[in-house]
Short mmCIF file of C-alpha atoms and ligand atoms in Angstrom, two decimals:
data_model
loop_
_atom_site.label_atom_id
_atom_site.label_comp_id
_atom_site.label_asym_id
_atom_site.label_seq_id
_atom_site.Cartn_x
_atom_site.Cartn_y
_atom_site.Cartn_z
CA MET A 1 52.62 78.49 127.06
CA LYS A 2 53.28 78.47 131.00
CA ALA A 3 52.16 80.66 133.81
CA PHE A 4 53.61 80.95 137.19
CA ARG A 5 51.32 82.61 140.05
CA ALA A 6 53.39 83.90 143.16
CA SER A 7 54.37 87.08 144.57
CA ILE A 8 56.67 89.01 142.00
CA LEU A 9 59.38 91.32 142.12
CA ASP A 10 61.35 93.25 139.42
CA PHE A 11 63.26 96.18 138.97
CA ILE A 12 62.14 99.18 136.15
CA ASP A 13 64.84 101.53 136.90
CA ASP A 14 67.94 102.40 139.19
CA PRO A 15 67.14 103.03 143.01
CA PHE A 16 70.48 104.58 143.21
CA ILE A 17 69.67 107.51 140.83
CA SER A 18 65.60 107.29 140.49
CA SER A 19 63.32 109.23 142.71
CA GLU A 20 60.26 107.58 141.28
CA GLN A 21 59.40 103.97 142.37
CA SER A 22 62.46 101.59 140.92
CA PHE A 23 60.65 98.14 141.29
CA ARG A 24 57.64 96.47 140.70
CA TYR A 25 55.79 94.15 143.30
CA PHE A 26 52.88 91.90 143.14
CA GLU A 27 51.75 90.21 146.27
CA ASP A 28 49.46 87.84 143.97
CA GLY A 29 51.24 88.03 140.49
CA LEU A 30 51.36 85.83 137.35
CA LEU A 31 54.36 85.56 135.31
CA ILE A 32 53.15 84.08 131.83
CA VAL A 33 55.78 82.96 129.72
CA GLU A 34 55.77 81.90 125.75
CA ASN A 35 58.59 79.83 124.07
CA GLY A 36 60.91 80.93 126.88
CA LEU A 37 60.08 84.91 126.79
CA VAL A 38 58.09 86.95 128.99
CA LEU A 39 54.76 87.18 127.47
CA ALA A 40 53.30 89.27 130.52
CA CYS A 41 53.72 89.96 134.39
CA ASP A 42 51.41 91.52 136.65
CA ASP A 43 48.61 91.31 139.04
CA TYR A 44 47.18 87.78 138.74
CA PHE A 45 43.42 89.22 139.04
CA THR A 46 44.44 92.23 136.68
CA LEU A 47 45.84 89.46 134.23
CA LYS A 48 42.66 87.07 134.33
CA ASN A 49 41.00 90.35 132.87
CA THR A 50 43.43 91.53 130.33
CA HIS A 51 44.75 88.10 129.23
CA PRO A 52 41.90 85.45 129.66
CA ASP A 53 42.68 83.38 126.86
CA GLU A 54 46.54 83.07 127.33
CA ILE A 55 45.80 81.92 130.97
CA ALA A 56 42.96 79.37 129.88
CA ARG A 57 45.80 78.13 127.58
CA SER A 58 48.62 77.91 130.38
CA ASN A 59 49.84 75.37 132.50
CA ILE A 60 49.58 77.32 135.53
CA GLU A 61 52.35 76.55 138.07
CA ASP A 62 51.21 77.59 141.33
CA TYR A 63 54.09 78.87 143.61
CA SER A 64 51.53 80.87 146.22
CA GLY A 65 53.62 82.01 149.13
CA TYR A 66 56.86 82.15 147.49
CA LEU A 67 58.81 85.07 145.82
CA ILE A 68 59.50 85.16 141.93
CA MET A 69 62.43 87.29 140.91
CA PRO A 70 64.84 87.52 138.01
CA GLY A 71 67.55 85.06 138.04
CA PHE A 72 70.68 86.63 139.61
CA ILE A 73 73.55 87.70 137.40
CA ASP A 74 77.09 87.00 138.66
CA THR A 75 79.38 89.50 136.72
CA HIS A 76 82.61 87.73 137.97
CA VAL A 77 83.42 84.19 138.80
CA HIS A 78 86.33 81.73 138.12
CA TYR A 79 84.88 78.33 137.38
CA VAL A 80 88.00 76.57 137.51
CA GLN A 81 88.83 77.87 141.05
CA THR A 82 85.59 75.53 142.32
CA ASP A 83 87.78 73.07 143.89
CA MET A 84 90.09 75.62 146.02
CA ILE A 85 87.47 77.97 147.36
CA ALA A 86 88.21 78.75 151.08
CA SER A 87 91.96 78.06 150.70
CA HIS A 88 93.96 79.38 153.54
CA ALA A 89 96.44 81.80 152.09
CA LYS A 90 97.80 85.19 152.43
CA GLN A 91 97.01 87.91 150.13
CA LEU A 92 96.23 87.84 146.53
CA LEU A 93 99.69 87.21 145.14
CA ASP A 94 100.44 84.28 147.73
CA TRP A 95 97.08 82.90 147.21
CA LEU A 96 97.52 82.86 143.51
CA GLU A 97 100.93 81.28 143.65
CA THR A 98 99.97 78.86 146.16
CA TYR A 99 96.68 77.49 145.25
CA THR A 100 95.09 79.01 142.27
CA PHE A 101 97.78 78.53 139.64
CA PRO A 102 98.13 74.42 140.70
CA ILE A 103 94.41 74.20 140.61
CA GLU A 104 94.12 75.87 137.23
CA ASN A 105 96.83 73.69 135.87
CA ARG A 106 94.33 70.66 136.15
CA PHE A 107 92.27 71.90 133.43
CA SER A 108 94.39 70.86 130.39
CA ASP A 109 92.44 67.76 131.54
CA PRO A 110 89.34 67.73 129.31
CA LYS A 111 87.64 65.47 131.61
CA ILE A 112 88.45 67.48 134.96
CA ALA A 113 87.60 70.59 132.99
CA LYS A 114 84.03 68.92 131.87
CA ASP A 115 83.28 67.60 135.34
CA THR A 116 84.20 70.76 137.14
CA ALA A 117 82.22 72.79 134.88
CA ASP A 118 78.98 70.60 135.39
CA PHE A 119 79.33 70.75 138.94
CA PHE A 120 80.10 74.95 138.71
CA ILE A 121 76.66 75.16 136.75
CA GLN A 122 74.79 73.01 139.31
CA GLN A 123 76.37 75.18 141.88
CA LEU A 124 75.09 78.40 139.96
CA LEU A 125 71.64 76.75 139.62
CA GLN A 126 70.98 75.94 143.17
CA ASN A 127 72.29 79.27 144.52
CA GLY A 128 69.72 81.09 141.82
CA THR A 129 72.33 82.34 139.39
CA THR A 130 71.24 82.19 135.74
CA THR A 131 73.97 84.38 134.13
CA ALA A 132 77.43 84.64 134.96
CA MET A 133 80.77 86.10 133.25
CA VAL A 134 83.03 83.44 134.08
CA PHE A 135 86.92 82.91 133.95
CA ALA A 136 88.28 79.92 132.38
CA SER A 137 91.85 78.92 132.68
CA SER A 138 94.44 79.54 129.79
CA HIS A 139 93.60 76.00 128.19
CA VAL A 140 91.11 76.10 125.42
CA GLN A 141 89.66 72.98 126.46
CA SER A 142 88.43 74.72 129.50
CA VAL A 143 86.45 77.02 127.64
CA ASP A 144 85.03 74.26 125.38
CA ALA A 145 83.68 72.55 128.83
CA ILE A 146 81.93 75.62 130.46
CA PHE A 147 80.33 76.67 127.33
CA GLU A 148 79.24 72.97 127.06
CA SER A 149 77.94 72.81 130.42
CA ALA A 150 75.73 75.98 130.04
CA LEU A 151 74.45 74.98 126.38
CA GLU A 152 72.97 71.80 128.15
CA GLN A 153 71.08 73.87 130.49
CA GLY A 154 70.27 76.64 128.06
CA MET A 155 71.84 79.20 130.28
CA ARG A 156 73.16 82.50 129.05
CA LEU A 157 76.79 82.62 130.00
CA ILE A 158 79.82 84.64 128.86
CA SER A 159 83.39 83.21 129.28
CA GLY A 160 86.69 83.35 127.76
CA LYS A 161 90.20 81.74 127.88
CA VAL A 162 92.61 83.43 130.26
CA MET A 163 95.54 85.05 128.53
CA MET A 164 98.93 84.90 130.59
CA ASP A 165 102.18 84.62 129.11
CA ARG A 166 104.29 85.83 132.42
CA ASN A 167 104.73 85.65 135.98
CA ALA A 168 103.01 82.51 135.93
CA PRO A 169 103.99 78.54 136.13
CA GLU A 170 105.67 77.87 132.50
CA SER A 171 103.11 75.12 132.17
CA LEU A 172 99.95 77.82 132.34
CA CYS A 173 101.60 80.54 130.20
CA ASP A 174 100.63 81.15 126.51
CA THR A 175 102.32 83.47 124.28
CA ALA A 176 101.13 86.79 122.97
CA GLN A 177 100.46 84.89 119.42
CA SER A 178 99.02 81.96 120.86
CA SER A 179 96.52 83.65 123.00
CA TYR A 180 95.52 85.42 119.95
CA ASP A 181 95.37 82.55 117.79
CA ASP A 182 93.28 80.40 120.51
CA SER A 183 91.23 83.27 121.62
CA ARG A 184 90.32 83.86 117.92
CA LYS A 185 89.11 80.24 117.24
CA LEU A 186 87.09 80.32 120.67
CA ILE A 187 85.47 83.31 119.35
CA LYS A 188 84.52 81.72 116.07
CA LYS A 189 83.52 78.71 117.84
CA TRP A 190 81.23 80.22 120.54
CA HIS A 191 80.47 83.81 120.41
CA HIS A 192 76.77 84.38 119.76
CA HIS A 193 76.40 80.39 119.85
CA GLN A 194 72.95 80.43 121.06
CA ARG A 195 72.90 82.18 124.65
CA LEU A 196 76.79 82.16 124.98
CA ASP A 197 79.09 85.08 124.47
CA TYR A 198 83.08 85.22 124.50
CA ALA A 199 84.95 87.61 126.46
CA VAL A 200 88.73 88.50 125.91
CA THR A 201 90.33 87.51 129.15
CA PRO A 202 93.72 89.08 130.09
CA ARG A 203 94.06 87.71 133.54
CA PHE A 204 95.45 91.01 134.94
CA ALA A 205 98.01 93.24 133.57
CA PRO A 206 100.99 91.46 135.88
CA THR A 207 100.61 88.24 133.88
CA SER A 208 100.50 89.74 130.58
CA SER A 209 103.41 91.16 128.62
CA GLU A 210 102.97 94.49 126.59
CA GLU A 211 102.79 92.14 123.03
CA GLN A 212 100.00 90.28 124.84
CA LEU A 213 97.79 93.45 125.61
CA GLU A 214 98.41 94.30 122.24
CA ALA A 215 96.93 91.17 120.96
CA ALA A 216 93.91 91.40 123.55
CA GLN A 217 93.62 94.96 121.49
CA GLN A 218 93.72 93.42 118.19
CA LEU A 219 90.75 91.04 119.30
CA VAL A 220 88.94 93.63 120.64
CA GLU A 221 89.26 96.13 117.50
CA GLU A 222 88.70 93.02 115.42
CA PHE A 223 85.17 91.84 117.11
CA PRO A 224 83.65 95.08 118.04
CA ASP A 225 80.93 93.51 119.93
CA ILE A 226 83.00 90.94 122.09
CA TYR A 227 83.41 91.21 125.75
CA LEU A 228 86.63 91.91 127.98
CA GLN A 229 87.00 90.51 131.54
CA SER A 230 89.88 91.47 133.73
CA HIS A 231 90.90 92.39 137.26
CA VAL A 232 92.00 95.99 138.41
CA ALA A 233 93.34 97.51 141.58
CA GLU A 234 92.17 94.87 143.83
CA ASN A 235 95.64 94.67 146.40
CA PRO A 236 98.13 97.07 147.31
CA GLY A 237 100.93 94.70 146.55
CA GLU A 238 99.68 93.85 143.14
CA VAL A 239 99.12 97.68 142.54
CA GLU A 240 102.74 98.41 143.46
CA TRP A 241 103.87 95.55 141.14
CA VAL A 242 102.20 97.14 138.32
CA SER A 243 103.54 100.34 138.76
CA LYS A 244 107.30 98.85 138.35
CA LEU A 245 106.13 96.54 135.41
CA PHE A 246 104.60 99.41 133.70
CA PRO A 247 106.51 102.55 134.77
CA TRP A 248 105.27 104.62 131.92
CA SER A 249 101.76 103.93 133.40
CA ARG A 250 99.57 106.80 135.11
CA SER A 251 97.91 104.12 136.97
CA TYR A 252 96.88 100.75 136.98
CA LEU A 253 93.87 101.09 135.13
CA ASP A 254 95.77 103.55 132.95
CA VAL A 255 97.57 100.15 131.43
CA TYR A 256 94.49 98.70 130.23
CA ASP A 257 93.37 102.05 128.79
CA HIS A 258 96.71 102.48 126.93
CA TYR A 259 95.83 98.85 125.26
CA GLY A 260 92.32 100.18 124.18
CA LEU A 261 91.01 97.65 126.63
CA LEU A 262 88.61 100.24 128.63
CA THR A 263 85.20 99.79 126.58
CA ALA A 264 81.63 99.76 127.22
CA ARG A 265 81.78 95.98 127.00
CA SER A 266 84.52 95.69 129.12
CA VAL A 267 83.87 94.41 133.11
CA TYR A 268 86.59 95.08 135.72
CA ALA A 269 86.53 93.20 138.87
CA HIS A 270 87.26 94.90 141.97
CA CYS A 271 88.38 98.44 141.28
CA ILE A 272 89.10 99.48 144.77
CA TYR A 273 92.36 101.37 144.47
CA LEU A 274 91.00 103.91 141.71
CA ASP A 275 91.65 107.40 141.85
CA GLU A 276 89.04 110.26 140.57
CA ALA A 277 90.95 110.22 137.05
CA ASP A 278 90.75 106.63 136.88
CA ARG A 279 86.82 106.58 137.53
CA GLU A 280 86.72 109.32 135.18
CA ALA A 281 88.27 107.39 132.59
CA MET A 282 85.71 104.71 133.46
CA ALA A 283 82.63 106.72 133.46
CA GLN A 284 83.85 108.19 129.89
CA ALA A 285 84.33 104.54 128.57
CA GLU A 286 81.03 103.32 130.16
CA ALA A 287 83.09 100.21 131.19
CA SER A 288 81.51 98.30 133.96
CA VAL A 289 82.80 97.44 137.91
CA SER A 290 82.25 94.09 139.36
CA PHE A 291 82.11 94.42 143.11
CA CYS A 292 83.21 91.50 144.66
CA PRO A 293 82.80 91.70 148.52
CA THR A 294 83.30 88.25 149.82
CA SER A 295 86.63 88.03 148.05
CA ASN A 296 87.46 91.69 149.19
CA LEU A 297 87.25 90.63 152.72
CA PHE A 298 88.56 87.10 152.33
CA LEU A 299 92.13 88.03 150.90
CA GLY A 300 92.31 91.05 152.87
CA SER A 301 92.21 93.42 149.47
CA GLY A 302 90.25 96.23 150.61
CA LEU A 303 87.08 98.06 150.88
CA PHE A 304 85.45 98.93 147.82
CA ASP A 305 84.27 102.58 147.59
CA MET A 306 80.27 102.49 146.51
CA GLN A 307 79.96 106.20 146.86
CA ALA A 308 82.78 107.25 144.54
CA ALA A 309 81.52 104.79 142.06
CA ILE A 310 77.64 106.27 142.20
CA ASP A 311 79.04 109.67 142.11
CA LYS A 312 80.57 108.95 138.82
CA GLY A 313 77.63 106.95 137.67
CA LEU A 314 79.91 103.93 136.82
CA ARG A 315 77.92 100.73 135.64
CA LEU A 316 77.98 98.23 138.37
CA GLY A 317 77.25 94.56 138.86
CA ILE A 318 78.15 92.02 141.70
CA GLY A 319 80.48 89.26 141.11
CA THR A 320 80.97 86.38 143.94
CA ASP A 321 84.74 85.56 142.48
CA VAL A 322 84.89 82.18 143.66
CA GLY A 323 87.47 81.11 144.57
CA GLY A 324 88.70 84.22 145.75
CA GLY A 325 85.22 84.74 147.01
CA THR A 326 83.75 82.20 149.44
CA SER A 327 80.31 81.79 148.20
CA PHE A 328 78.21 81.02 145.45
CA SER A 329 75.25 82.54 147.05
CA MET A 330 74.20 85.71 145.94
CA PHE A 331 72.47 86.34 149.48
CA THR A 332 75.55 86.10 150.85
CA THR A 333 77.35 88.23 148.80
CA LEU A 334 74.87 90.88 149.30
CA ASN A 335 75.11 90.37 152.89
CA GLU A 336 78.77 91.05 152.82
CA SER A 337 78.34 94.14 150.25
CA TYR A 338 76.24 95.70 152.84
CA LYS A 339 78.91 95.30 155.50
CA VAL A 340 81.70 96.55 152.97
CA CYS A 341 79.51 99.38 152.30
CA ALA A 342 78.81 100.25 155.60
CA MET A 343 82.67 99.98 156.65
CA ASN A 344 83.11 102.72 153.93
CA GLY A 345 80.51 105.38 154.86
CA PHE A 346 77.57 104.05 152.61
CA ASN A 347 74.30 102.54 153.64
CA LEU A 348 73.40 99.79 150.93
CA SER A 349 69.64 99.52 150.87
CA PRO A 350 68.08 96.28 150.06
CA LEU A 351 66.34 97.56 146.92
CA GLN A 352 69.87 98.78 145.78
CA SER A 353 71.06 95.42 146.43
CA PHE A 354 68.64 93.27 144.77
CA TYR A 355 68.76 95.77 141.90
CA ILE A 356 72.36 95.49 141.32
CA ALA A 357 72.09 91.30 141.53
CA THR A 358 69.47 91.70 138.63
CA LEU A 359 68.87 94.58 136.49
CA GLY A 360 72.28 96.40 137.35
CA GLY A 361 73.89 93.07 136.69
CA ALA A 362 72.14 92.93 133.16
CA LYS A 363 72.89 96.48 132.47
CA SER A 364 76.63 96.14 133.42
CA LEU A 365 76.83 93.44 130.64
CA ASN A 366 74.80 95.27 127.95
CA LEU A 367 72.25 92.30 128.49
CA ASP A 368 69.11 94.74 129.71
CA ASP A 369 67.40 94.36 126.46
CA ARG A 370 66.96 90.73 127.14
CA LEU A 371 67.60 90.01 130.94
CA GLY A 372 67.38 91.70 134.25
CA ASN A 373 63.53 91.84 134.70
CA PHE A 374 60.02 90.72 133.24
CA ASN A 375 59.41 93.27 130.90
CA VAL A 376 57.35 91.88 128.02
CA GLY A 377 59.85 89.82 125.46
CA LYS A 378 62.67 89.31 127.73
CA GLU A 379 64.09 86.11 128.73
CA ALA A 380 62.31 84.23 131.10
CA ASP A 381 65.26 83.32 133.57
CA PHE A 382 63.90 83.66 137.26
CA ILE A 383 64.00 82.10 140.70
CA VAL A 384 61.35 81.05 143.10
CA VAL A 385 62.68 82.12 146.76
CA ASP A 386 61.32 80.69 149.82
CA LEU A 387 61.84 83.46 152.42
CA ASN A 388 60.95 81.05 155.39
CA ALA A 389 63.67 78.39 154.55
CA THR A 390 64.71 78.10 157.90
CA ALA A 391 63.23 78.20 161.41
CA LEU A 392 65.19 81.54 162.11
CA MET A 393 64.17 83.27 159.06
CA LYS A 394 60.58 82.27 159.48
CA ARG A 395 60.92 83.65 162.90
CA ARG A 396 62.26 86.85 161.59
CA MET A 397 59.85 87.14 158.67
CA SER A 398 56.87 87.06 161.17
CA HIS A 399 58.27 90.29 162.66
CA THR A 400 58.49 92.12 159.17
CA GLU A 401 56.25 95.14 158.29
CA SER A 402 57.07 95.74 155.06
CA LEU A 403 58.87 94.35 151.90
CA ASN A 404 61.91 96.31 152.58
CA GLU A 405 62.48 94.68 155.79
CA GLN A 406 61.58 91.38 154.10
CA LEU A 407 64.44 91.76 151.39
CA PHE A 408 66.98 93.24 154.04
CA ALA A 409 66.43 89.94 156.22
CA LEU A 410 66.33 87.77 153.42
CA MET A 411 69.99 89.27 152.23
CA MET A 412 71.38 89.18 155.67
CA LEU A 413 70.23 85.86 156.82
CA GLY A 414 69.37 83.76 153.09
CA ASP A 415 71.78 81.49 151.22
CA ASP A 416 70.96 78.43 148.86
CA ARG A 417 68.28 77.20 151.12
CA ASN A 418 66.20 80.14 150.15
CA ILE A 419 66.15 78.92 146.27
CA LYS A 420 63.18 76.82 145.72
CA ALA A 421 63.42 76.76 142.09
CA THR A 422 65.49 78.18 139.28
CA HIS A 423 63.94 78.32 135.93
CA ILE A 424 66.03 79.13 132.84
CA MET A 425 63.72 80.34 129.82
CA GLY A 426 60.97 79.26 131.73
CA GLU A 427 61.93 75.91 132.46
CA ARG A 428 62.67 74.64 135.55
CA LYS A 429 66.45 73.24 135.80
CA TYR A 430 66.54 73.08 139.68
CA TRP A 431 64.31 72.57 142.69
CA THR A 432 63.88 71.71 145.99
CA ASN A 433 61.08 69.56 147.38
CA GLY A 434 61.26 69.59 151.19
CA SER A 435 64.86 68.58 152.12
CA VAL A 436 65.41 67.03 148.77
CA LYS A 437 67.29 68.83 146.31
CA VAL A 438 66.64 68.02 142.90
CA ASN A 439 68.43 68.42 139.59
CA ASP A 440 65.76 68.22 136.79
N1 GUN B 1 93.99 88.59 139.84
C1 GUN B 1 94.46 87.87 138.89
N2 GUN B 1 93.76 86.53 139.13
C2 GUN B 1 93.12 86.61 140.06
C3 GUN B 1 92.16 85.82 140.51
O1 GUN B 1 92.06 84.67 140.04
N3 GUN B 1 91.51 85.89 141.36
C4 GUN B 1 91.64 86.86 141.77
N4 GUN B 1 90.54 87.36 142.87
N5 GUN B 1 92.31 88.31 141.52
C5 GUN B 1 93.05 87.90 140.67
ZN1 ZN B 2 88.51 87.38 139.89
#
């Protein structure tokens, strides 16, 4: 049994809709963890009364002066694009051809795949991300590599083999049949293996034939609790291309809907150029959106309409979308999400922001029975945040008067320097000690 003493923040309700207090905050809190799961979380002195025996038996780690929060959940990221993050290109389609496809081609080499997967997982931990929904490449070995690396750290992670049989370099293309066969084998090997889950991963409609989308449909029907991840309505040129490739479709999203790929276990990145009928279809299907602000700005894709998503009650998580996205940091990603929303007439609050990055993300991945806050029995994936990690932040924090002000300054100024430690199932997997960064 372990216990961690610090200020503690988590969410118990959705601040986008709840008029009640959506969060819990203990200035002097204690998180007790047994066998990797939350045993109790409350005010330190309250727990001293209610759980004296557990506290007596616990090894208490004192993080006083720091803030414990649930680990961040990145609902859309490409590990195979780690090495080409921040590549100067024009918009999406040019960027894909010039940088993305060539780098993904390297993942036929299992050594490159494992080396990159290890580095990627360390980046997640260093940035306080404890769960991610991850695109691999079209190579089977790229999926093995990311699952193996996540397994080594005990991380909860979802990934899948990219299905792509046209409009991409020959060497990256599979076929409808081979993508079905390979995905099926990978599902049997990895889905529900410890904390790992599989996502059927058609890259996006333009790189799949209708036959391949049918193969994806077959997998989703055959394995009802499988995830599905893809991209939709990201860029005007892409939307136009889809309307030419699928002339019968009412909209881009309609292509996926037609093949039964709009489900309560599907997560669609971007969702910028959706219309009301699309949003209604997503709401009916209970499909999730992954909002990817740094990517949408970097690739000049457009501004996500947060208000429209909220009005429809869409399930929403946030994605770094590295390498289209420009940072692994969830603070940086929230910073840019605030600005994207501001440009689109929505004033995103700090509580809403941190909710999306934690419990909201867990809900969007149907993992809120295990992750997202410190309810008793949940998996104890958490981070220890240093609000005063830089000289500027220390100065700024000394002028804040409320938790809201502190959280806002944190998301606007924060980055990986603010992550003091990252714990997976209670175990410390990453921490900084002064200026020395250590991977346990
Ligand atoms: N659409 C299809 N593939 C990709 C990708 O790799 N990144 C982004 N941002 N959009 C895509
Ligand atoms: Zn993406």
